[in-house]
Structures are given as structure tokens and as C-alpha cells.
Amino acid sequence: MISRTMQQQVNSSSIIRAMFEEGKRLAALYGADNVYDFSLGNPNVEPPAEVKQAIMDILNEENSTTVHGYMNNSGFEDVRGAIAASLNQRFATGFAADDILMTVGAAGGLNVIFKTLLNPEDEVLTFAPFFGEYRNYVQNYQGQLIVVSPNTKDFQPNLEEFKEKITPRTKAVLINSPNNPTGVVYSAETIASLADILRAKQEEYGTAIYLIGDEPYRELAYDQVEVPYLTKYYENTIVGYSYSKSLSLPGERIGYLVIPREAADYENLIAAANIANRILGFVNAPSLFQRVIAKCLEAQVDLEGYNRNRELLYNALVSYGYQCIKPEGAFYLFIKTPLESDLEFCTLAKSKNILIVPGTSFACPGYARIAYCVAYETIEKALPGFEALINEVS
Amino acid sequence: MISRTMQQQVNSSSIIRAMFEEGKRLAALYGADNVYDFSLGNPNVEPPAEVKQAIMDILNEENSTTVHGYMNNSGFEDVRGAIAASLNQRFATGFAADDILMTVGAAGGLNVIFKTLLNPEDEVLTFAPFFGEYRNYVQNYQGQLIVVSPNTKDFQPNLEEFKEKITPRTKAVLINSPNNPTGVVYSAETIASLADILRAKQEEYGTAIYLIGDEPYRELAYDQVEVPYLTKYYENTIVGYSYSKSLSLPGERIGYLVIPREAADYENLIAAANIANRILGFVNAPSLFQRVIAKCLEAQVDLEGYNRNRELLYNALVSYGYQCIKPEGAFYLFIKTPLESDLEFCTLAKSKNILIVPGTSFACPGYARIAYCVAYETIEKALPGFEALINEVS
């Protein structure tokens, strides 16, 4: 009785979520402390204290029908202005309130922009490995996701293959840096080259190709690495942002899109994205949390907690003989699986009560993602299992 | 550069929102106190005190990473259980937590269920007058909205025409009671007859036809009128609910779907709706407000405030000679326009600084919607304008 596309979805429903359920089952069997669940990107670091304070202040000081009420589908104008000003200060950009559209998280924002842009059969390019939901977001609007194969040397985008895969039907290119699942930050050099390629192809085909940045991990960068701000490299850029990770608010569904004035067809883009936000049923980003984040633009989660996890896990795994790039951002580590089949390896890991996600879920077989947004002690207790695993299969 | 469907949307963007902008323009010209904006269903009654108290209690007593974190895409299990128990107590139903899916408002819920059900070209029937967004929600999934023409005698559904318009492609019937824009409550007799027709047609065609109830106005009912609970009349029923009006939280985007166990293909429906919530980019209903509403299941906005508005406006308009049904629910009054053209009449009303929405927006020309979720004084001050209007055109 359900639709054909949803029947397919039900039949092959997300491996990541299946892992989550498996984790609960193992926890019930062995006790939660003895199951090491590295399968989900659910931040374990608590939101900064400013969040609670902001909520209290808003409830005590602002008008409740405004705080919880409808506003323009794009969001509260003062909130959008505050975000624009903050971005301008940090990145020397020139955004106005009108260039910001508040969204139901980054996932909501990506759906809004694909609804806005895609005609059936339009192509969206992305680089493996990538977050598997991108395929759904593009298919929701009958688009085609075209995947550029992974560059497993350093997990920067494979620009040679990228160039060959751009066609007159290419409507957008979706990138994610710091990257899920690798933790790699795309370098300024990479972005500049990618922009050059896009400009040349736009001219060759007489089309506009939008670069869409999915940036929920922007603030989670280590070792003072720079995460290039995309609009400074390429005119037709749209940035999707979320506070899910930067303020540990993933359940609250609060984020925004930046649609800069220099983007092709700007007026229509802005108008259509506003309407798309409404007709897709988001209507507007949750109102209280719009007001909250405007008061927390300088706040940060405890990045040092994630960094300690990263150092512990990376150094230990490398010492056991695992191969992986040291991640510069996000809270993921992407190992080459010591078995050729990542699916087999992840199943084997389960026998040690270790839950990790096969690279196949990210279009990158032979690898596995370890989400280290967990307690430090969880990593400590799981390390012997990781060591035993590689020894067993070597 | 934007998609063809969104270009059409931009070209003909919502009359209701245009009214909203017009209201702001007039307010800037004449002062907000001298513009009588009856165009938007934005509750002016503040949320009950329990909402603020619930937020404070949750922030002080519960774990912040849980309160603001991810959960199952269906929502927190304890919240879903509390809602099920509350419904069971009020309506003698037998729902379990698993039958409830938390959504980003009713608009999010309707999108989730249409994504779940519709194959391209599938038909969804609805009764005029109806909330114009329904057309978009169905078209988002390539469905066809089939409209049953209005029964302007009492604005109960026109069941004769309904029966004729059901086909083997009819996948769902969408009803909205208390109704936007008429304020009419569909009677138990109407619902029972509608259910009989659906059962007969299901048998005739060998199909399942889902009855979808859009019920954001359920708690806004006056004069002790009963709003029938749909699942008690028809097996294949799905109920969409929102706290936007019942707790005056429209900006927070919090609601739920009820998918009862007796619905055809229940297991697939539940699984697919959960996945649809995720892949459409909602991911989950906002987490703090899930927890808030679970603590406010007995709370109510000041219904008496809306009732006073209703009585004042209805009695005055009728005394001036306007024709309209006395609404039993919601906060709308649907008048027959004294000019044949509702568009002309609404334009004329603007000359008196009165903003109302043409019935054409609800597929019911010759009528106009007056949203009385405004200050009592706004109605008092607008009444002379309404009286002058009807006298001018009679």
C-alpha cells in the first residue's frame, strides 16, 4: 500500500540505524558499559552553558507569542542579521540578513535547496566517501546523484575524475568539509582548483553550476587548520550550516542556508528557497532555537574533549597497525579495514562488542567509520578489542 | 536557473503571504493600530503558563545531551507513550507509543504521510474549501489533488460528489475539521457516512483508501461541540495533529501522526513514515519541544478569548447583513462576499485597512476568510469598516 520508492527504502533501510538498534540489543545483553558504540554521529559533549542561559533569558524577557510564533518563512529578521554580521566578521564576507534562510537543520536546508534547484534528471555531483543521505535528498526531487570515486591517498576530492563527470545536466556539486566520514578538511588549494574547473565548465556549457557546501562540522577543526569559506572562492556557492555539532543541538533541528547576492539568479533563488521551506512542510526553523542561537554565536562546545578522543584513538590504532589519515576535523576516523570486505570486518568487530559503520555506506568499500563522539573511557575500554581484531585477521 | 515547478511557485506565490506583506506596508503608512489584519492564522493568545514551566523544569532536571540530542526518528519513546495514553483516555482509543510518530508540525506530518503513500499520479481527494497548501503537499510527491466542490449550504462535505470522484487511483482522502477556512466541525453523521462510502469503494476496487485527518484545530471547539475522533469511524485512518494552535506554539513546529494498528499495511506504514521523516530532512521533531508537550498534555490556551472574538464578530457581521455560517471551531469565519468577486471585495476591504483572504485561495470563490485570532480591540475598531463595506456595495 505504501509507495514503491518507500517500499524500496523500507527493504534496505539505513545500515547506520540498524547498527543503532544492534547497539541497543547488545547493551541489553552485556550491559551498556561493555558495548562500544562508535556507529552514530550523536554528540556526547554537552551544549555550552550559554544555551541554557539564552533560553532562560528569552523566556523571561521576550514576548511569548513572538518567541513561539510564526514569522517570515525565512526566519526572524534580527536573527538572520546577527548571523550575517557574525559571518562577515569571521570571514570578511559581505552577507546581509536577506542572504540567510533559517532551516530545520542542515538536512532541512539541503532539501530546501534541492527542491529549489532540481528538475527531474538534473545531476548533482558529489565525492566519495560521502554521507549516504545525500542520495535520498537528491532523489526526493528526481535528481541524479553522480559520484566521483574516492581518492584514498589523502581523501581530498579526485578533481581529474570530477572534471570528466561534469555535463550540461550538472546543476550542483555537493561537498562536505570537514568531511563525514573521513574527518578530512578540503584545502584552500583544492577548493580553488575545484572553483576553476566549475567556472571553465560553466563557460563551456553556458550553464550555472552551484557549489553547495554542507558544513555541520565547520567549527569542529583541530590543530588550527583553516576550513576555507566557500563563497570566497566561487560565486555560485550556497552554504548549508547546522548547529547540531557546533552547539551539540542535533535534536533541535536548527541551521541555515547562505545564499549570497553574487549567486546566479539570486532573486529567484531566495524567493524559491523561502517558498520551498514552506511547502515542504518545514514552514520555518524552530522559533525559540532561532532566538537562542542568535545569543550563542560566540559559544562553543568543548572541542578539547573531541580532540583528546581523536589523539587517543588515532595514535592507538596506528600503533596497532591500522591505516588511516589523521582527521583534521569532525569527530570521525576512517580506517582501511584489515579485511578486504569492510562488511565482514564490521561484523567481526561486533563480536568484540565494537560497533562501527562499513565504508560501503559511504560509497567507499574497504574502509570503516569510527565516530569518536563518545566518552573517553569508551575508547580506552574498546582499544584492546581493536588491537585483538587486527591481530586476528593479519 | 531554479527548477520549473519552483519558478511557477515564485510567479504565483501565496496570496496569503502577499497579504501579510501588504499588512506590514499599511501598518508602516497608517500605524499598526489602524490596520486590521485578519489575514493570518497566527495565534494571538499566549501559550499557557505550563509551557514556560515545563521548559524550565526540563532544563533544570534533565540531562542536556538527551534533551537536545538525537533520538529515534519517530521521537522520544516516553513522549509518544504519554501522547498515546492521553488520547486513549480522552477518546477511548487503544493506541500504543509505536503508533505515534512525532513530526515537525502538522505540515511536516502531512508531507511525511504523502511521501509514504503516494506513487506518481495517485489521487488524493479533498473537500473545498480547503487550506491551499494541500495542493503543494500532494504535488511534492507527484500526486494529484482532486477537489470535491463546496457545499455552501452548511459547509459539511459534499458526499454525493465525493462518491463519484473516488477512482481506483484514489489513495487517500484528506479532511480538516474544525475546518480552515470555514470553522465548521464535520459532524459524527458526516464522518460515519464518509466512512461507509470509503469502505464500499475499497471493496468495489480492491484497494486501500486512507482517510487522513488534519487536526490542528481539534482543541479549538466552542459550545461543547463534539469533534469526532476519526479512527473510531474508519480503520484506515491516519491523524495529523499539531500543537501550533492548541498551545499557541506555531513557530516551534511540533506535532505528531497517529498511525493506528488496524490501518492496512500497518508495519510498512510505520517503517516508511519513520524513514520519510528522516530523508525529507526533518530527521526528528524538535527535541526540547517533544519533551515540553509531554508535560503539557492537559494544558490549554485561553479558548474563551477566541470565543469572545467569535461572538463579537459573528453577531456584528450578521447584524450588518453579511451571510455566514456560525463557526463551531478554529478561529476563522467565512463570509459570503457581498460582491460576486471575492477578489474585488477583498481589494475594496483594503481601502478600509481591513485585510481578509479571498475564498478563491481556498477553492471557494465568492467567499472570504476572516481570521479572528487577533486582539478583541482590533475587531471592535474594524467593525465600522465592515459595516461601511457592505453598505457601499449593496
GROMACS .gro file of C-alpha atoms in nm, chain A residues 67-250:
model
  184
   67VAL     CA    1   0.914   3.373   2.073
   68HIS     CA    2   0.690   3.075   1.985
   69GLY     CA    3   0.501   3.233   1.696
   70TYR     CA    4   0.514   3.235   1.319
   71MET     CA    5   0.750   3.468   1.144
   72ASN     CA    6   0.854   3.507   0.780
   73ASN     CA    7   0.927   3.158   0.640
   74SER     CA    8   1.294   3.264   0.613
   75GLY     CA    9   1.320   3.317   0.987
   76PHE     CA   10   1.335   3.609   1.230
   77GLU     CA   11   1.499   3.904   1.057
   78ASP     CA   12   1.708   4.005   1.360
   79VAL     CA   13   1.841   3.651   1.392
   80ARG     CA   14   1.937   3.640   1.026
   81GLY     CA   15   2.104   3.979   1.061
   82ALA     CA   16   2.305   3.862   1.361
   83ILE     CA   17   2.424   3.551   1.175
   84ALA     CA   18   2.522   3.755   0.869
   85ALA     CA   19   2.717   4.000   1.085
   86SER     CA   20   2.895   3.719   1.265
   87LEU     CA   21   2.995   3.550   0.938
   88ASN     CA   22   3.111   3.883   0.795
   89GLN     CA   23   3.331   3.942   1.096
   90ARG     CA   24   3.484   3.594   1.093
   91PHE     CA   25   3.532   3.550   0.720
   92ALA     CA   26   3.540   3.905   0.580
   93THR     CA   27   3.232   3.830   0.373
   94GLY     CA   28   2.955   4.079   0.291
   95PHE     CA   29   2.630   3.899   0.370
   96ALA     CA   30   2.303   4.071   0.463
   97ALA     CA   31   2.011   3.934   0.664
   98ASP     CA   32   1.830   3.868   0.336
   99ASP     CA   33   2.103   3.626   0.227
  100ILE     CA   34   2.035   3.395   0.524
  101LEU     CA   35   1.747   3.146   0.538
  102MET     CA   36   1.689   2.969   0.868
  103THR     CA   37   1.633   2.595   0.822
  104VAL     CA   38   1.537   2.280   1.009
  105GLY     CA   39   1.900   2.171   1.045
  106ALA     CA   40   2.138   2.116   0.755
  107ALA     CA   41   1.928   1.822   0.634
  108GLY     CA   42   1.630   2.055   0.602
  109GLY     CA   43   1.846   2.313   0.428
  110LEU     CA   44   1.976   2.065   0.171
  111ASN     CA   45   1.621   1.953   0.094
  112VAL     CA   46   1.515   2.315   0.052
  113ILE     CA   47   1.795   2.391  -0.190
  114PHE     CA   48   1.748   2.074  -0.395
  115LYS     CA   49   1.373   2.140  -0.417
  116THR     CA   50   1.463   2.491  -0.530
  117LEU     CA   51   1.712   2.387  -0.798
  118LEU     CA   52   1.640   2.045  -0.941
  119ASN     CA   53   1.438   1.950  -1.242
  120PRO     CA   54   1.389   1.575  -1.293
  121GLU     CA   55   1.710   1.413  -1.425
  122ASP     CA   56   1.930   1.706  -1.324
  123GLU     CA   57   2.266   1.586  -1.199
  124VAL     CA   58   2.429   1.658  -0.865
  125LEU     CA   59   2.793   1.560  -0.828
  126THR     CA   60   2.948   1.455  -0.501
  127PHE     CA   61   3.275   1.299  -0.394
  128ALA     CA   62   3.303   0.957  -0.231
  129PRO     CA   63   3.317   0.888   0.051
  130PHE     CA   64   3.001   1.084   0.135
  131PHE     CA   65   2.711   1.082   0.383
  132GLY     CA   66   2.463   0.830   0.241
  133GLU     CA   67   2.160   1.054   0.294
  134TYR     CA   68   2.277   1.277   0.007
  135ARG     CA   69   2.144   1.016  -0.233
  136ASN     CA   70   1.798   1.041  -0.076
  137TYR     CA   71   1.798   1.418  -0.066
  138VAL     CA   72   1.870   1.433  -0.440
  139GLN     CA   73   1.626   1.155  -0.529
  140ASN     CA   74   1.349   1.333  -0.334
  141TYR     CA   75   1.341   1.578  -0.627
  142GLN     CA   76   1.404   1.320  -0.905
  143GLY     CA   77   1.764   1.433  -0.942
  144GLN     CA   78   2.055   1.201  -1.019
  145LEU     CA   79   2.343   1.179  -0.775
  146ILE     CA   80   2.667   1.131  -0.971
  147VAL     CA   81   2.951   1.001  -0.755
  148VAL     CA   82   3.318   1.081  -0.811
  149SER     CA   83   3.522   0.787  -0.683
  150PRO     CA   84   3.734   0.827  -0.372
  151ASN     CA   85   4.093   0.940  -0.372
  152THR     CA   86   4.213   0.709  -0.097
  153LYS     CA   87   4.560   0.865  -0.091
  154ASP     CA   88   4.456   1.165   0.118
  155PHE     CA   89   4.075   1.180   0.069
  156GLN     CA   90   4.091   1.521  -0.096
  157PRO     CA   91   3.843   1.524  -0.390
  158ASN     CA   92   3.950   1.347  -0.708
  159LEU     CA   93   3.945   1.652  -0.936
  160GLU     CA   94   4.058   1.473  -1.253
  161GLU     CA   95   3.760   1.241  -1.249
  162PHE     CA   96   3.538   1.529  -1.133
  163LYS     CA   97   3.622   1.731  -1.444
  164GLU     CA   98   3.524   1.439  -1.668
  165LYS     CA   99   3.191   1.386  -1.495
  166ILE     CA  100   3.056   1.739  -1.532
  167THR     CA  101   2.793   1.755  -1.806
  168PRO     CA  102   2.542   2.011  -1.934
  169ARG     CA  103   2.295   1.849  -1.689
  170THR     CA  104   2.517   1.918  -1.388
  171LYS     CA  105   2.312   2.153  -1.172
  172ALA     CA  106   2.510   2.136  -0.850
  173VAL     CA  107   2.816   1.998  -0.677
  174LEU     CA  108   2.776   1.898  -0.313
  175ILE     CA  109   3.080   1.894  -0.087
  176ASN     CA  110   3.118   1.831   0.285
  177SER     CA  111   3.422   1.958   0.469
  178PRO     CA  112   3.526   1.879   0.739
  179ASN     CA  113   3.413   1.554   0.591
  180ASN     CA  114   3.186   1.282   0.718
  181PRO     CA  115   3.318   1.005   0.722
  182THR     CA  116   3.690   1.087   0.681
  183GLY     CA  117   3.738   1.393   0.903
  184VAL     CA  118   3.945   1.542   0.620
  185VAL     CA  119   3.930   1.918   0.562
  186TYR     CA  120   3.932   2.015   0.193
  187SER     CA  121   4.228   2.250   0.149
  188ALA     CA  122   4.217   2.603   0.009
  189GLU     CA  123   4.416   2.473  -0.288
  190THR     CA  124   4.158   2.201  -0.352
  191ILE     CA  125   3.869   2.446  -0.335
  192ALA     CA  126   4.043   2.695  -0.563
  193SER     CA  127   4.108   2.423  -0.824
  194LEU     CA  128   3.754   2.296  -0.796
  195ALA     CA  129   3.624   2.651  -0.849
  196ASP     CA  130   3.843   2.695  -1.157
  197ILE     CA  131   3.707   2.375  -1.306
  198LEU     CA  132   3.348   2.483  -1.238
  199ARG     CA  133   3.400   2.825  -1.392
  200ALA     CA  134   3.550   2.671  -1.706
  201LYS     CA  135   3.266   2.421  -1.736
  202GLN     CA  136   3.003   2.691  -1.683
  203GLU     CA  137   3.153   2.881  -1.970
  204GLU     CA  138   3.187   2.573  -2.189
  205TYR     CA  139   2.823   2.471  -2.139
  206GLY     CA  140   2.664   2.810  -2.086
  207THR     CA  141   2.509   2.685  -1.760
  208ALA     CA  142   2.517   2.783  -1.394
  209ILE     CA  143   2.659   2.516  -1.166
  210TYR     CA  144   2.602   2.571  -0.797
  211LEU     CA  145   2.856   2.462  -0.538
  212ILE     CA  146   2.672   2.353  -0.224
  213GLY     CA  147   2.871   2.325   0.096
  214ASP     CA  148   2.731   2.104   0.371
  215GLU     CA  149   2.911   2.239   0.677
  216PRO     CA  150   2.775   2.100   1.004
  217TYR     CA  151   3.133   2.022   1.113
  218ARG     CA  152   3.284   2.363   1.031
  219GLU     CA  153   3.362   2.451   1.394
  220LEU     CA  154   3.500   2.105   1.473
  221ALA     CA  155   3.852   2.156   1.334
  222TYR     CA  156   4.176   2.076   1.514
  223ASP     CA  157   4.538   2.192   1.509
  224GLN     CA  158   4.435   2.541   1.390
  225VAL     CA  159   4.356   2.407   1.045
  226GLU     CA  160   4.175   2.657   0.821
  227VAL     CA  161   3.839   2.549   0.677
  228PRO     CA  162   3.809   2.766   0.364
  229TYR     CA  163   3.488   2.970   0.339
  230LEU     CA  164   3.347   2.862   0.003
  231THR     CA  165   3.179   3.184  -0.108
  232LYS     CA  166   3.520   3.348  -0.126
  233TYR     CA  167   3.636   3.101  -0.391
  234TYR     CA  168   3.335   3.069  -0.617
  235GLU     CA  169   3.041   3.297  -0.694
  236ASN     CA  170   2.763   3.039  -0.732
  237THR     CA  171   2.802   2.897  -0.385
  238ILE     CA  172   2.534   2.806  -0.133
  239VAL     CA  173   2.637   2.714   0.219
  240GLY     CA  174   2.430   2.486   0.443
  241TYR     CA  175   2.506   2.509   0.812
  242SER     CA  176   2.377   2.345   1.127
  243TYR     CA  177   2.423   2.398   1.500
  244SER     CA  178   2.382   2.024   1.561
  245LYS     CA  179   2.751   1.971   1.624
  246SER     CA  180   2.888   2.318   1.694
  247LEU     CA  181   2.646   2.365   1.987
  248SER     CA  182   2.555   1.997   2.043
  249LEU     CA  183   2.191   2.056   1.950
  250PRO     CA  184   2.123   1.784   1.691
   0.00000   0.00000   0.00000
